[in-house]
Coordinates of C-alpha atoms in Angstrom, one line a residue:
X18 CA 23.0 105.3 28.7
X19 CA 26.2 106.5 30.7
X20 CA 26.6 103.1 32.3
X21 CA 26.7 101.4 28.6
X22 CA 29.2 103.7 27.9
X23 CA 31.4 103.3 30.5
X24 CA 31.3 99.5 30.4
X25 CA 31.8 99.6 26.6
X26 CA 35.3 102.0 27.5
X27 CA 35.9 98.8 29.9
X28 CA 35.7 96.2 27.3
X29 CA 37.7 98.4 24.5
X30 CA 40.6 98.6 27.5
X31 CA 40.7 95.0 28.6
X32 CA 40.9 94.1 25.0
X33 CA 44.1 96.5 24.6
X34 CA 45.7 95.2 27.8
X35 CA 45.0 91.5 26.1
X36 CA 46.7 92.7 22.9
X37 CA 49.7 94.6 24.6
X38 CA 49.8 90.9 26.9
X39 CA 49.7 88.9 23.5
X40 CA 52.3 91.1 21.4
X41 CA 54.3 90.8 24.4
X42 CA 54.6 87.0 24.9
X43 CA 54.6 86.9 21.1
X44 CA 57.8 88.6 21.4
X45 CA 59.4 86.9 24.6
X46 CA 58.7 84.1 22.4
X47 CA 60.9 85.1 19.0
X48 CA 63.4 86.5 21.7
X49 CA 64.1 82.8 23.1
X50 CA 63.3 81.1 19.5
X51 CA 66.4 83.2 18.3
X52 CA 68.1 82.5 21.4
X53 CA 68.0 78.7 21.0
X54 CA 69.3 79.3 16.7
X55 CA 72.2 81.5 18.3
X56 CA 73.0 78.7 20.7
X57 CA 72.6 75.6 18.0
X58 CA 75.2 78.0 16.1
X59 CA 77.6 77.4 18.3
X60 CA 80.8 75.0 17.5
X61 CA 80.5 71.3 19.6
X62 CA 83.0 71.5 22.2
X63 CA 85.4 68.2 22.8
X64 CA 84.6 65.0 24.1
X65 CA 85.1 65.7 27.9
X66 CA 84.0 69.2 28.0
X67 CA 80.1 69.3 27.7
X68 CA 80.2 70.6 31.3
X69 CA 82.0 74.3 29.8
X70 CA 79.1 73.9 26.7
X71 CA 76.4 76.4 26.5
X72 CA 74.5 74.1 24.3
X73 CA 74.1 71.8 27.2
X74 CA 71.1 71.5 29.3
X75 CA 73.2 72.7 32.2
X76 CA 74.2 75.5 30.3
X77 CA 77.8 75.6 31.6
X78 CA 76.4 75.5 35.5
X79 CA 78.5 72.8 37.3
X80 CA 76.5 69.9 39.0
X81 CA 77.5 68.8 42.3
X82 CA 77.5 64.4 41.7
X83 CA 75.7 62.5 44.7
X84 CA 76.8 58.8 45.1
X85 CA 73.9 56.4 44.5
X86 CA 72.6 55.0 47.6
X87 CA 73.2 51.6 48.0
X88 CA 70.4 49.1 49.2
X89 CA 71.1 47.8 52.6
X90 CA 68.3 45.9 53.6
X91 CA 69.4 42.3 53.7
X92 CA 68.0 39.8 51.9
X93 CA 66.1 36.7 52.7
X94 CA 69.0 34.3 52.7
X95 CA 71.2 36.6 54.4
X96 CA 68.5 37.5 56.9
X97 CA 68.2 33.5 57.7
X98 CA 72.0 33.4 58.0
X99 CA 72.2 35.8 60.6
X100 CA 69.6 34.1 62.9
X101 CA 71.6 30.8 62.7
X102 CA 75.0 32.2 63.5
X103 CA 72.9 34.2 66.1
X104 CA 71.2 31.3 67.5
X105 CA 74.5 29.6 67.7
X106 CA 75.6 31.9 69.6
X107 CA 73.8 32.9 71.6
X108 CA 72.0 29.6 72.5
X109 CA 68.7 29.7 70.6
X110 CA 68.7 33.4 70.0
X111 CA 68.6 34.7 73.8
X112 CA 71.0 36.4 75.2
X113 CA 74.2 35.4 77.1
X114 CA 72.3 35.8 80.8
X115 CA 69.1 34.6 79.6
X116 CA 71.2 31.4 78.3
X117 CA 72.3 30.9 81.4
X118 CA 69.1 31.4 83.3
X119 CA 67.7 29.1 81.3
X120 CA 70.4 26.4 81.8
X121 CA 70.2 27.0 85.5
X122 CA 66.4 26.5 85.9
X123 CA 66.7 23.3 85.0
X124 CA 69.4 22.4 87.3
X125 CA 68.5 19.7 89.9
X126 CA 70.6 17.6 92.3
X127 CA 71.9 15.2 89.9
X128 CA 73.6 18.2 87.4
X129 CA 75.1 19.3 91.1
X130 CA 76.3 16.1 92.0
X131 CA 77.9 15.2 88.9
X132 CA 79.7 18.4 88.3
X133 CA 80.4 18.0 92.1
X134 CA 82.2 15.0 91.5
X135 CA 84.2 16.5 88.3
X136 CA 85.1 18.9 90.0
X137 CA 86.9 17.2 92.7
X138 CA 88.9 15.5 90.2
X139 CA 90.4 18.5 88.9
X140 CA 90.8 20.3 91.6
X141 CA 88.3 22.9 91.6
X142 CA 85.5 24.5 93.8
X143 CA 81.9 22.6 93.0
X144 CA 80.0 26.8 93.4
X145 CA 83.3 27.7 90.6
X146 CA 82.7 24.4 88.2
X147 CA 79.0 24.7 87.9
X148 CA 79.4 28.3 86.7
X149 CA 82.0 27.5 84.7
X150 CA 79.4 24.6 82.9
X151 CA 76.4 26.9 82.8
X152 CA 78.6 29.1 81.0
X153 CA 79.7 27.1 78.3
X154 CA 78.5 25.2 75.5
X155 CA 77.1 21.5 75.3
X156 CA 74.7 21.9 78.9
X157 CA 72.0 19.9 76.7
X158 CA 74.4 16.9 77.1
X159 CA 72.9 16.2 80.1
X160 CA 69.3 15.5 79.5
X161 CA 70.8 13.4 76.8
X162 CA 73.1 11.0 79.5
X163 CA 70.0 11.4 82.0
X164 CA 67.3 9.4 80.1
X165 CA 66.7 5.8 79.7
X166 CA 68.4 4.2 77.1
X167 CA 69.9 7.7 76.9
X168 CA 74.2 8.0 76.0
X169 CA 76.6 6.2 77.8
X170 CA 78.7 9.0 78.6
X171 CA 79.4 12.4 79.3
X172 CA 83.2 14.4 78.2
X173 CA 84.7 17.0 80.5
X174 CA 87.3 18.9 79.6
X175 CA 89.3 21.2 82.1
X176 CA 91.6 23.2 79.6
X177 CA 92.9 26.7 78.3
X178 CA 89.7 28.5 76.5
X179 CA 89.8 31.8 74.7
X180 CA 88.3 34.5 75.1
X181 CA 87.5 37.3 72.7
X182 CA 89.8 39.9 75.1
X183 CA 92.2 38.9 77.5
X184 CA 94.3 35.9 77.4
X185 CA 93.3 32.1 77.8
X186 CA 91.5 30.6 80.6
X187 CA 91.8 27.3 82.3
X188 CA 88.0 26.7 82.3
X189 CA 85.5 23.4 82.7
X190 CA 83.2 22.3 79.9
X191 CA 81.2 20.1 78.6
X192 CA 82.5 19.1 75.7
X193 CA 81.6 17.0 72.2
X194 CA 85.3 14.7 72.1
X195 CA 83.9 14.3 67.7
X196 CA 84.9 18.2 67.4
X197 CA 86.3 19.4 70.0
X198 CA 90.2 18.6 70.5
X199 CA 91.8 17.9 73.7
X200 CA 94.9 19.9 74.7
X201 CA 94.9 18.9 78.8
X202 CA 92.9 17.0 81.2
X203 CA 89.6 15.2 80.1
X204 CA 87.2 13.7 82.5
X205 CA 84.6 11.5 81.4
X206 CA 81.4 10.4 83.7
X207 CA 80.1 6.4 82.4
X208 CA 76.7 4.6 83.3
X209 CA 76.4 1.6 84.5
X210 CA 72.6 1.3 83.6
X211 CA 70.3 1.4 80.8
X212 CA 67.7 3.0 83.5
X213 CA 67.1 6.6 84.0
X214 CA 69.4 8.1 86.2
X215 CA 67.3 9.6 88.7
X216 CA 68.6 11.5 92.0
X217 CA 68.4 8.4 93.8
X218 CA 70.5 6.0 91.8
X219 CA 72.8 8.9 90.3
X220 CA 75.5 8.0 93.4
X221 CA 75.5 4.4 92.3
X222 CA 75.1 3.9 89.0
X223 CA 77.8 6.6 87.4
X224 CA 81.7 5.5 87.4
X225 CA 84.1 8.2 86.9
X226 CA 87.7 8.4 85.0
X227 CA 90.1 11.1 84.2
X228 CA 93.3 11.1 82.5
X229 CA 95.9 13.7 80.3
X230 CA 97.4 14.5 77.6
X231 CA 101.0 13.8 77.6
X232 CA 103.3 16.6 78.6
X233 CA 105.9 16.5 76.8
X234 CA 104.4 15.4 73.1
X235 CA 100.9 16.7 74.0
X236 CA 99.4 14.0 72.8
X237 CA 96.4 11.8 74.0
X238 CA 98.4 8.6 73.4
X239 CA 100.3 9.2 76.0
X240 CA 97.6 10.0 78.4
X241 CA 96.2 7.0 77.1
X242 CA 99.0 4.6 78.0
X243 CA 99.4 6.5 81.4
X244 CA 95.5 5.7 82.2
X245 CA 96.0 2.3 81.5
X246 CA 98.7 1.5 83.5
X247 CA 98.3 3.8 86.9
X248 CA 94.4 2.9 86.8
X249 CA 92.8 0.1 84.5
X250 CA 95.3 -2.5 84.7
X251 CA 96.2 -2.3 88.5
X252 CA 92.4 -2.3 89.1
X253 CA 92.2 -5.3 87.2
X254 CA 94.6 -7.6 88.2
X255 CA 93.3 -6.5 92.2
X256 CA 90.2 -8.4 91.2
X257 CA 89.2 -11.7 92.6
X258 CA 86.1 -11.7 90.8
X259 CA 86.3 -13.0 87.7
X260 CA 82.8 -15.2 87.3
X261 CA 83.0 -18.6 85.8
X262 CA 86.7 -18.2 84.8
X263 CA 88.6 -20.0 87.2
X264 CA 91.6 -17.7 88.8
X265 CA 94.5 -19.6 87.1
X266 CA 92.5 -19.7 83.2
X267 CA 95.3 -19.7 80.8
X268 CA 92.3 -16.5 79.2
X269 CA 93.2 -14.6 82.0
X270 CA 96.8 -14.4 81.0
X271 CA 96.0 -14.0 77.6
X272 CA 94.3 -10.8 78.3
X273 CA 96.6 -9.2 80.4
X274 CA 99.3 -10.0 77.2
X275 CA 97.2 -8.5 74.6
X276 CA 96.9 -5.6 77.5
X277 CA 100.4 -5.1 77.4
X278 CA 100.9 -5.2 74.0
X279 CA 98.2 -2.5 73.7
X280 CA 100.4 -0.7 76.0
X281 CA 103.3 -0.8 74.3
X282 CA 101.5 0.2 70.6
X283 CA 100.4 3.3 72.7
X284 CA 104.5 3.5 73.7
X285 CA 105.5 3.4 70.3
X286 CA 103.0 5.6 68.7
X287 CA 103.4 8.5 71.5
X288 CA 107.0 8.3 70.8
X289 CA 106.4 8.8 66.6
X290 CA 104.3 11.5 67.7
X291 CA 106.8 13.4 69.5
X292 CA 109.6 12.8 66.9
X293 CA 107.8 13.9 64.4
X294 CA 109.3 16.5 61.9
X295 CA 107.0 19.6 60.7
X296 CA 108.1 20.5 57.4

């Protein structure tokens, strides 16, 4: 009986403390109801001030603003983009040593002869020219001048190159003459077969010719017309050797005229060049 009564006394006071809990958030609840009426009371504050209103979610707290993020991840196209202009420089994507590794593994004797000989011609060390070709552009030109059937020539030019610090260099290169501009010495390397050149026919089957830009107009024209007559002609009229032709043919003369004449449209045009005005 005494342990009914005592848990009946239990029940009656956790039912009290429920009621007293109730009342209580019954009245937290009209507290903040009449808040809210109080605040929706209030005037509407200017345009521009909301931050100062009461009214406002913020309740007149000032919010620091973040700057939205932007997205940096590249896209697609932009991603492909980069890998070209990296390839290009950087010679399929490797880098700058690993480019030139790659060049000099394939090396053989006939890169080192012909580079060799170019470099003879201008006046430089063969160890200094072949580094000066493996590190440059165009070293594909070779396998292209090496097969059968493959191009007639290969372009040399020994001229100032810049360089992303410092000033110019006088450098060797390979170069492409259909994009590349000449601005002082090119030498060119011609076959003389439609062959392979292999090492043993590379000393006899390749001619060689250099020639300048003019000086003075920096032109090629000039270099032309000088490359004509200090080398080509001279060479030509030395020969004895002209087949079927007999050595007095009136078509032998006629040449050497329209060789002349040549010549002097060179003359002529080099001299336009240089008197040229630049507006």
């Amino acid at each position: 009986a005494d342990a009914d009564a005592d848990a009946e006394e239990r029940k009656e006071d956790t039912s009290i403390e429920e009621h007293k809990a109730a009342n209580t958030y019954d009245e937290e609840v009209a507290k903040v109801q009449i808040k809210r009426k109080d605040v929706r009371a209030l005037p509407r504050p200017p345009s521009g001030d909301r931050k100062n209103n009461p009214r406002s979610r913020t309740g007149g707290v000032i919010l620091k603003k973040y700057a939205r993020r932007t997205n940096t991840a590249a896209k697609p196209t932009e991603r492909a983009q980069r890998s070209v202009h990296q390839s290009k420089d950087t010679d399929g994507g490797k880098s700058g040593k690993e480019a030139r590794a790659a060049k000099a593994a394939t090396m053989d004797a006939r890169h080192k002869y012909v580079i060799a000989c170019v470099a003879d011609m201008v006046g430089l060390e063969a160890d200094v020219a072949e580094n000066q070709v493996l590190d440059g552009p165009n070293f594909e030109l070779f396998d292209a001048f090496f097969v059968p059937n493959g191009a007639r020539q290969l372009v040399f030019f020994h001229q100032l190159v810049k360089k992303a610090k410092g000033d110019p260099i006088k450098e060797l290169k390979l170069a492409d003459p259909s994009s590349e501009a000449l601005t002082d010495t090119c030498v060119f390397v011609t076959r003389g077969t439609d062959k392979g050149i292999t090492t043993s026919n590379v000393a006899n089957e390749l001619s060689y010719g250099r020639f300048s830009v003019d000086p003075e107009t920096h032109s090629i024209l000039g270099g032309m017309e000088k490359f004509l007559t200090d080398i080509v002609q001279p060479s030509m009229q030395a020969n004895e050797n002209w087949g079927k032709m007999a050595s007095n043919d009136s078509q032998k003369e006629e040449f050497f005229d329209s060789l002349e004449r040549f010549k002097s449209a060179l003359n002529e045009a080099n001299i336009a060049v240089g008197s040229r005005v630049i507006l």
